[in-house]
């Protein structure tokens, strides 16, 4: 089933690019992996659905390359490109809120999927935290799209992030708590999402079934 879903996600590309990506998934050393990484990042920055799923494709290529020749070429190019986009994150946010949210989703997705010896990649920990801290700033909390992105990422990788740097997580949640209590102009949905994620972490990165019913019936309404 996984290959089917990967094929499905690749359908959005032209025929030549589809062929390149399918080859990269099976025989990475035979293709230009810098080009592959750029294609995946470019698509992730403009396609919200793809940015949520691209980590799996990247993971498959990394695994295939390691198995083939113990190589890390694709991972190196991917991290270089993520670093480049990270440096330009504020310009991206000013230019396109969707592009910014897609970038955060993508880097968190990569953090979730790509591990070294079953541990998160150290190189990604601080950039991921910096992105989430940016989403917790007062101007970002006024945008539901950014609050939604922040909460989704914390649900996905919050517990992993806290294990590698609990102090930064404390700092992030101080911002979220202050935003929830003090920020003027928050929408009722943003306030609800913030309250939910505060309770989620307080419960050990879990919600009780009662709390889950409460928040998700409110969100559905």
PDB file of C-alpha atoms in Angstrom:
ATOM      1  CA  UNK A   1       0.000   0.000   0.000  1.00  0.00           C
ATOM      2  CA  UNK A   2       2.840   2.412   0.811  1.00  0.00           C
ATOM      3  CA  UNK A   3       4.194   2.295  -2.745  1.00  0.00           C
ATOM      4  CA  UNK A   4       0.711   3.051  -4.061  1.00  0.00           C
ATOM      5  CA  UNK A   5       0.456   6.126  -1.851  1.00  0.00           C
ATOM      6  CA  UNK A   6       3.950   7.229  -2.892  1.00  0.00           C
ATOM      7  CA  UNK A   7       2.985   6.804  -6.538  1.00  0.00           C
ATOM      8  CA  UNK A   8      -0.157   8.793  -5.882  1.00  0.00           C
ATOM      9  CA  UNK A   9       1.784  11.686  -4.337  1.00  0.00           C
ATOM     10  CA  UNK A  10       4.191  11.719  -7.274  1.00  0.00           C
ATOM     11  CA  UNK A  11       1.333  12.027  -9.782  1.00  0.00           C
ATOM     12  CA  UNK A  12       1.347  15.818  -9.414  1.00  0.00           C
ATOM     13  CA  UNK A  13       4.678  16.017 -11.287  1.00  0.00           C
ATOM     14  CA  UNK A  14       5.296  15.929 -15.039  1.00  0.00           C
ATOM     15  CA  UNK A  15       6.183  12.573 -16.607  1.00  0.00           C
ATOM     16  CA  UNK A  16       9.976  13.092 -16.654  1.00  0.00           C
ATOM     17  CA  UNK A  17      10.027  14.202 -13.007  1.00  0.00           C
ATOM     18  CA  UNK A  18       7.843  11.248 -12.009  1.00  0.00           C
ATOM     19  CA  UNK A  19      10.336   8.938 -13.711  1.00  0.00           C
ATOM     20  CA  UNK A  20      13.275  10.626 -11.932  1.00  0.00           C
ATOM     21  CA  UNK A  21      11.607  10.353  -8.507  1.00  0.00           C
ATOM     22  CA  UNK A  22      10.567   6.728  -9.010  1.00  0.00           C
ATOM     23  CA  UNK A  23      14.157   5.869  -9.970  1.00  0.00           C
ATOM     24  CA  UNK A  24      15.468   7.754  -6.921  1.00  0.00           C
ATOM     25  CA  UNK A  25      13.200   5.683  -4.668  1.00  0.00           C
ATOM     26  CA  UNK A  26      14.690   2.419  -5.985  1.00  0.00           C
ATOM     27  CA  UNK A  27      18.147   3.197  -7.403  1.00  0.00           C
ATOM     28  CA  UNK A  28      19.281   6.528  -5.908  1.00  0.00           C
ATOM     29  CA  UNK A  29      22.915   6.316  -7.001  1.00  0.00           C
ATOM     30  CA  UNK A  30      21.848   6.393 -10.675  1.00  0.00           C
ATOM     31  CA  UNK A  31      20.264   9.880 -10.508  1.00  0.00           C
ATOM     32  CA  UNK A  32      21.229  13.456  -9.611  1.00  0.00           C
ATOM     33  CA  UNK A  33      20.243  13.523  -5.929  1.00  0.00           C
ATOM     34  CA  UNK A  34      20.739  17.281  -5.556  1.00  0.00           C
ATOM     35  CA  UNK A  35      18.142  17.775  -8.292  1.00  0.00           C
ATOM     36  CA  UNK A  36      15.826  15.285  -6.568  1.00  0.00           C
ATOM     37  CA  UNK A  37      16.121  17.088  -3.211  1.00  0.00           C
ATOM     38  CA  UNK A  38      15.409  20.461  -4.858  1.00  0.00           C
ATOM     39  CA  UNK A  39      12.326  19.082  -6.623  1.00  0.00           C
ATOM     40  CA  UNK A  40      10.945  17.688  -3.360  1.00  0.00           C
ATOM     41  CA  UNK A  41      11.612  20.888  -1.397  1.00  0.00           C
ATOM     42  CA  UNK A  42      10.204  23.143  -4.145  1.00  0.00           C
ATOM     43  CA  UNK A  43       7.010  21.101  -4.328  1.00  0.00           C
ATOM     44  CA  UNK A  44       6.702  21.002  -0.533  1.00  0.00           C
ATOM     45  CA  UNK A  45       6.894  24.805  -0.321  1.00  0.00           C
ATOM     46  CA  UNK A  46       3.919  25.282  -2.627  1.00  0.00           C
ATOM     47  CA  UNK A  47       1.735  22.233  -1.991  1.00  0.00           C
ATOM     48  CA  UNK A  48       0.363  21.897   1.571  1.00  0.00           C
ATOM     49  CA  UNK A  49      -0.681  18.268   1.079  1.00  0.00           C
ATOM     50  CA  UNK A  50       2.694  17.291  -0.345  1.00  0.00           C
ATOM     51  CA  UNK A  51       4.569  19.070   2.476  1.00  0.00           C
ATOM     52  CA  UNK A  52       2.756  16.819   4.973  1.00  0.00           C
ATOM     53  CA  UNK A  53       3.785  13.627   3.188  1.00  0.00           C
ATOM     54  CA  UNK A  54       7.158  14.374   1.587  1.00  0.00           C
ATOM     55  CA  UNK A  55       9.056  13.088   4.631  1.00  0.00           C
ATOM     56  CA  UNK A  56       8.077   9.539   3.728  1.00  0.00           C
ATOM     57  CA  UNK A  57       9.485   9.909   0.213  1.00  0.00           C
ATOM     58  CA  UNK A  58      12.707  11.426   1.599  1.00  0.00           C
ATOM     59  CA  UNK A  59      12.949   8.621   4.160  1.00  0.00           C
ATOM     60  CA  UNK A  60      12.585   5.979   1.415  1.00  0.00           C
ATOM     61  CA  UNK A  61      15.364   7.572  -0.668  1.00  0.00           C
ATOM     62  CA  UNK A  62      17.676   7.890   2.368  1.00  0.00           C
ATOM     63  CA  UNK A  63      17.088   4.217   3.244  1.00  0.00           C
ATOM     64  CA  UNK A  64      17.606   3.077  -0.352  1.00  0.00           C
ATOM     65  CA  UNK A  65      20.871   5.031  -0.646  1.00  0.00           C
ATOM     66  CA  UNK A  66      22.188   3.694   2.681  1.00  0.00           C
ATOM     67  CA  UNK A  67      21.356   0.141   1.627  1.00  0.00           C
ATOM     68  CA  UNK A  68      22.874   0.593  -1.824  1.00  0.00           C
ATOM     69  CA  UNK A  69      26.276   2.047  -0.946  1.00  0.00           C
ATOM     70  CA  UNK A  70      26.035   3.361   2.636  1.00  0.00           C
ATOM     71  CA  UNK A  71      25.700   6.806   1.062  1.00  0.00           C
ATOM     72  CA  UNK A  72      24.357  10.059   2.547  1.00  0.00           C
ATOM     73  CA  UNK A  73      24.439  12.266  -0.562  1.00  0.00           C
ATOM     74  CA  UNK A  74      20.684  12.818  -0.696  1.00  0.00           C
ATOM     75  CA  UNK A  75      20.463  13.599   3.023  1.00  0.00           C
ATOM     76  CA  UNK A  76      23.311  16.113   2.740  1.00  0.00           C
ATOM     77  CA  UNK A  77      21.665  17.935  -0.175  1.00  0.00           C
ATOM     78  CA  UNK A  78      18.303  17.902   1.579  1.00  0.00           C
ATOM     79  CA  UNK A  79      19.749  19.373   4.796  1.00  0.00           C
ATOM     80  CA  UNK A  80      21.662  22.040   2.830  1.00  0.00           C
ATOM     81  CA  UNK A  81      18.475  23.115   1.085  1.00  0.00           C
ATOM     82  CA  UNK A  82      16.491  23.131   4.339  1.00  0.00           C
ATOM     83  CA  UNK A  83      19.205  25.295   5.903  1.00  0.00           C
ATOM     84  CA  UNK A  84      19.068  27.700   2.964  1.00  0.00           C
ATOM     85  CA  UNK A  85      15.282  28.018   3.258  1.00  0.00           C
ATOM     86  CA  UNK A  86      15.606  28.395   7.035  1.00  0.00           C
ATOM     87  CA  UNK A  87      17.841  31.449   6.593  1.00  0.00           C
ATOM     88  CA  UNK A  88      15.184  33.016   4.357  1.00  0.00           C
ATOM     89  CA  UNK A  89      12.215  32.056   6.540  1.00  0.00           C
ATOM     90  CA  UNK A  90      11.210  35.608   7.495  1.00  0.00           C
ATOM     91  CA  UNK A  91      11.238  36.729   3.853  1.00  0.00           C
ATOM     92  CA  UNK A  92       9.199  33.628   2.955  1.00  0.00           C
ATOM     93  CA  UNK A  93       6.640  34.439   5.665  1.00  0.00           C
ATOM     94  CA  UNK A  94       6.295  38.031   4.402  1.00  0.00           C
ATOM     95  CA  UNK A  95       5.965  36.887   0.808  1.00  0.00           C
ATOM     96  CA  UNK A  96       3.622  33.927   1.316  1.00  0.00           C
ATOM     97  CA  UNK A  97       2.033  32.753   4.541  1.00  0.00           C
ATOM     98  CA  UNK A  98       1.171  29.456   2.864  1.00  0.00           C
ATOM     99  CA  UNK A  99       4.788  28.986   1.740  1.00  0.00           C
ATOM    100  CA  UNK A 100       5.974  29.603   5.303  1.00  0.00           C
ATOM    101  CA  UNK A 101       3.466  27.174   6.811  1.00  0.00           C
ATOM    102  CA  UNK A 102       4.435  24.589   4.176  1.00  0.00           C
ATOM    103  CA  UNK A 103       8.123  25.021   5.075  1.00  0.00           C
ATOM    104  CA  UNK A 104       7.444  24.472   8.795  1.00  0.00           C
ATOM    105  CA  UNK A 105       5.292  21.433   8.002  1.00  0.00           C
ATOM    106  CA  UNK A 106       8.011  20.014   5.753  1.00  0.00           C
ATOM    107  CA  UNK A 107      10.952  20.505   8.145  1.00  0.00           C
ATOM    108  CA  UNK A 108       8.912  18.979  10.992  1.00  0.00           C
ATOM    109  CA  UNK A 109       7.995  16.088   8.709  1.00  0.00           C
ATOM    110  CA  UNK A 110      11.684  15.515   7.912  1.00  0.00           C
ATOM    111  CA  UNK A 111      12.534  15.722  11.631  1.00  0.00           C
ATOM    112  CA  UNK A 112       9.888  13.059  12.293  1.00  0.00           C
ATOM    113  CA  UNK A 113      11.012  10.647   9.557  1.00  0.00           C
ATOM    114  CA  UNK A 114      14.788  10.974   9.281  1.00  0.00           C
ATOM    115  CA  UNK A 115      16.664   9.492  12.208  1.00  0.00           C
ATOM    116  CA  UNK A 116      20.311   8.661  12.891  1.00  0.00           C
ATOM    117  CA  UNK A 117      20.658   5.522  15.034  1.00  0.00           C
ATOM    118  CA  UNK A 118      16.961   5.864  15.858  1.00  0.00           C
ATOM    119  CA  UNK A 119      17.540   9.356  17.286  1.00  0.00           C
ATOM    120  CA  UNK A 120      16.338  12.686  15.836  1.00  0.00           C
ATOM    121  CA  UNK A 121      18.895  14.477  13.684  1.00  0.00           C
ATOM    122  CA  UNK A 122      20.730  16.958  15.911  1.00  0.00           C
ATOM    123  CA  UNK A 123      21.117  19.409  13.002  1.00  0.00           C
ATOM    124  CA  UNK A 124      17.336  19.829  12.819  1.00  0.00           C
ATOM    125  CA  UNK A 125      16.491  20.284  16.510  1.00  0.00           C
ATOM    126  CA  UNK A 126      17.240  24.002  16.865  1.00  0.00           C
ATOM    127  CA  UNK A 127      15.872  25.052  13.443  1.00  0.00           C
ATOM    128  CA  UNK A 128      12.629  23.202  14.180  1.00  0.00           C
ATOM    129  CA  UNK A 129      12.381  24.874  17.581  1.00  0.00           C
ATOM    130  CA  UNK A 130      13.113  28.282  16.023  1.00  0.00           C
ATOM    131  CA  UNK A 131      10.296  27.771  13.515  1.00  0.00           C
ATOM    132  CA  UNK A 132       7.837  26.767  16.238  1.00  0.00           C
ATOM    133  CA  UNK A 133       8.934  29.709  18.418  1.00  0.00           C
ATOM    134  CA  UNK A 134       8.240  32.004  15.467  1.00  0.00           C
ATOM    135  CA  UNK A 135       4.735  30.569  15.175  1.00  0.00           C
ATOM    136  CA  UNK A 136       4.207  31.363  18.868  1.00  0.00           C
ATOM    137  CA  UNK A 137       4.998  35.092  18.507  1.00  0.00           C
ATOM    138  CA  UNK A 138       2.103  37.546  19.005  1.00  0.00           C
ATOM    139  CA  UNK A 139       1.751  38.475  15.313  1.00  0.00           C
ATOM    140  CA  UNK A 140       1.631  34.794  14.271  1.00  0.00           C
ATOM    141  CA  UNK A 141      -0.939  33.887  16.929  1.00  0.00           C
ATOM    142  CA  UNK A 142      -3.322  36.293  15.184  1.00  0.00           C
ATOM    143  CA  UNK A 143      -3.246  34.038  12.095  1.00  0.00           C
ATOM    144  CA  UNK A 144      -5.338  30.899  12.516  1.00  0.00           C
ATOM    145  CA  UNK A 145      -3.338  29.201   9.750  1.00  0.00           C
ATOM    146  CA  UNK A 146      -0.124  29.603  11.758  1.00  0.00           C
ATOM    147  CA  UNK A 147      -1.724  28.533  15.046  1.00  0.00           C
ATOM    148  CA  UNK A 148      -3.179  25.469  13.342  1.00  0.00           C
ATOM    149  CA  UNK A 149       0.238  24.594  11.890  1.00  0.00           C
ATOM    150  CA  UNK A 150       1.927  25.025  15.287  1.00  0.00           C
ATOM    151  CA  UNK A 151      -0.570  22.786  17.072  1.00  0.00           C
ATOM    152  CA  UNK A 152      -0.408  20.098  14.371  1.00  0.00           C
ATOM    153  CA  UNK A 153       3.401  19.983  14.553  1.00  0.00           C
ATOM    154  CA  UNK A 154       3.376  19.780  18.352  1.00  0.00           C
ATOM    155  CA  UNK A 155       0.945  16.873  18.164  1.00  0.00           C
ATOM    156  CA  UNK A 156       3.246  15.158  15.716  1.00  0.00           C
ATOM    157  CA  UNK A 157       6.729  15.794  17.135  1.00  0.00           C
ATOM    158  CA  UNK A 158       6.299  17.649  20.449  1.00  0.00           C
ATOM    159  CA  UNK A 159       7.159  14.679  22.616  1.00  0.00           C
ATOM    160  CA  UNK A 160      10.268  13.824  20.529  1.00  0.00           C
ATOM    161  CA  UNK A 161      11.419  17.457  20.640  1.00  0.00           C
ATOM    162  CA  UNK A 162      10.972  17.713  24.396  1.00  0.00           C
ATOM    163  CA  UNK A 163      13.138  14.613  24.916  1.00  0.00           C
ATOM    164  CA  UNK A 164      16.076  16.207  23.073  1.00  0.00           C
ATOM    165  CA  UNK A 165      15.698  19.728  24.514  1.00  0.00           C
ATOM    166  CA  UNK A 166      13.164  20.221  27.301  1.00  0.00           C
ATOM    167  CA  UNK A 167      14.338  23.760  28.123  1.00  0.00           C
ATOM    168  CA  UNK A 168      13.356  25.062  24.675  1.00  0.00           C
ATOM    169  CA  UNK A 169       9.989  23.326  24.996  1.00  0.00           C
ATOM    170  CA  UNK A 170       9.419  25.091  28.320  1.00  0.00           C
ATOM    171  CA  UNK A 171      10.244  28.415  26.634  1.00  0.00           C
ATOM    172  CA  UNK A 172       7.855  27.655  23.787  1.00  0.00           C
ATOM    173  CA  UNK A 173       5.023  26.798  26.158  1.00  0.00           C
ATOM    174  CA  UNK A 174       5.629  29.960  28.236  1.00  0.00           C
ATOM    175  CA  UNK A 175       4.958  31.873  25.009  1.00  0.00           C
ATOM    176  CA  UNK A 176       1.848  29.817  24.258  1.00  0.00           C
ATOM    177  CA  UNK A 177       0.480  30.212  27.764  1.00  0.00           C
ATOM    178  CA  UNK A 178       1.061  33.977  27.706  1.00  0.00           C
ATOM    179  CA  UNK A 179      -0.499  34.148  24.250  1.00  0.00           C
ATOM    180  CA  UNK A 180      -3.562  32.290  25.466  1.00  0.00           C
ATOM    181  CA  UNK A 181      -3.938  34.404  28.621  1.00  0.00           C
ATOM    182  CA  UNK A 182      -2.806  37.858  27.489  1.00  0.00           C
ATOM    183  CA  UNK A 183      -3.011  38.185  23.720  1.00  0.00           C
ATOM    184  CA  UNK A 184      -5.711  40.473  22.400  1.00  0.00           C
ATOM    185  CA  UNK A 185      -7.413  39.799  19.087  1.00  0.00           C
ATOM    186  CA  UNK A 186      -7.160  35.989  19.095  1.00  0.00           C
ATOM    187  CA  UNK A 187      -9.991  34.250  17.265  1.00  0.00           C
ATOM    188  CA  UNK A 188     -12.097  31.839  19.305  1.00  0.00           C
ATOM    189  CA  UNK A 189     -10.662  28.977  17.206  1.00  0.00           C
ATOM    190  CA  UNK A 190      -7.043  30.052  17.893  1.00  0.00           C
ATOM    191  CA  UNK A 191      -7.843  30.290  21.604  1.00  0.00           C
ATOM    192  CA  UNK A 192      -9.394  26.820  21.567  1.00  0.00           C
ATOM    193  CA  UNK A 193      -6.385  25.335  19.718  1.00  0.00           C
ATOM    194  CA  UNK A 194      -3.938  26.912  22.178  1.00  0.00           C
ATOM    195  CA  UNK A 195      -5.893  25.651  25.175  1.00  0.00           C
ATOM    196  CA  UNK A 196      -5.986  22.187  23.638  1.00  0.00           C
ATOM    197  CA  UNK A 197      -2.216  22.032  23.072  1.00  0.00           C
ATOM    198  CA  UNK A 198      -1.507  23.390  26.586  1.00  0.00           C
ATOM    199  CA  UNK A 199      -3.658  20.598  28.008  1.00  0.00           C
ATOM    200  CA  UNK A 200      -2.120  18.072  25.591  1.00  0.00           C
ATOM    201  CA  UNK A 201       1.404  18.685  26.894  1.00  0.00           C
ATOM    202  CA  UNK A 202       0.273  18.943  30.537  1.00  0.00           C
ATOM    203  CA  UNK A 203      -1.235  15.463  30.117  1.00  0.00           C
ATOM    204  CA  UNK A 204       2.118  13.995  29.039  1.00  0.00           C
ATOM    205  CA  UNK A 205       1.464  14.571  25.314  1.00  0.00           C
ATOM    206  CA  UNK A 206      -1.934  12.913  25.568  1.00  0.00           C
ATOM    207  CA  UNK A 207      -5.513  14.077  25.851  1.00  0.00           C
ATOM    208  CA  UNK A 208      -8.026  12.292  28.040  1.00  0.00           C
ATOM    209  CA  UNK A 209     -10.970  10.875  26.086  1.00  0.00           C
ATOM    210  CA  UNK A 210     -13.221  13.493  27.726  1.00  0.00           C
ATOM    211  CA  UNK A 211     -10.927  16.347  26.678  1.00  0.00           C
ATOM    212  CA  UNK A 212     -10.604  14.886  23.175  1.00  0.00           C
ATOM    213  CA  UNK A 213     -14.398  14.769  22.791  1.00  0.00           C
ATOM    214  CA  UNK A 214     -14.709  18.326  24.099  1.00  0.00           C
ATOM    215  CA  UNK A 215     -12.092  19.917  21.815  1.00  0.00           C
ATOM    216  CA  UNK A 216     -12.917  18.017  18.682  1.00  0.00           C
ATOM    217  CA  UNK A 217     -16.680  18.503  18.994  1.00  0.00           C
ATOM    218  CA  UNK A 218     -15.973  22.249  19.430  1.00  0.00           C
ATOM    219  CA  UNK A 219     -13.659  22.276  16.406  1.00  0.00           C
ATOM    220  CA  UNK A 220     -16.225  20.376  14.330  1.00  0.00           C
ATOM    221  CA  UNK A 221     -18.880  22.951  15.281  1.00  0.00           C
TER     222      UNK A 221
END
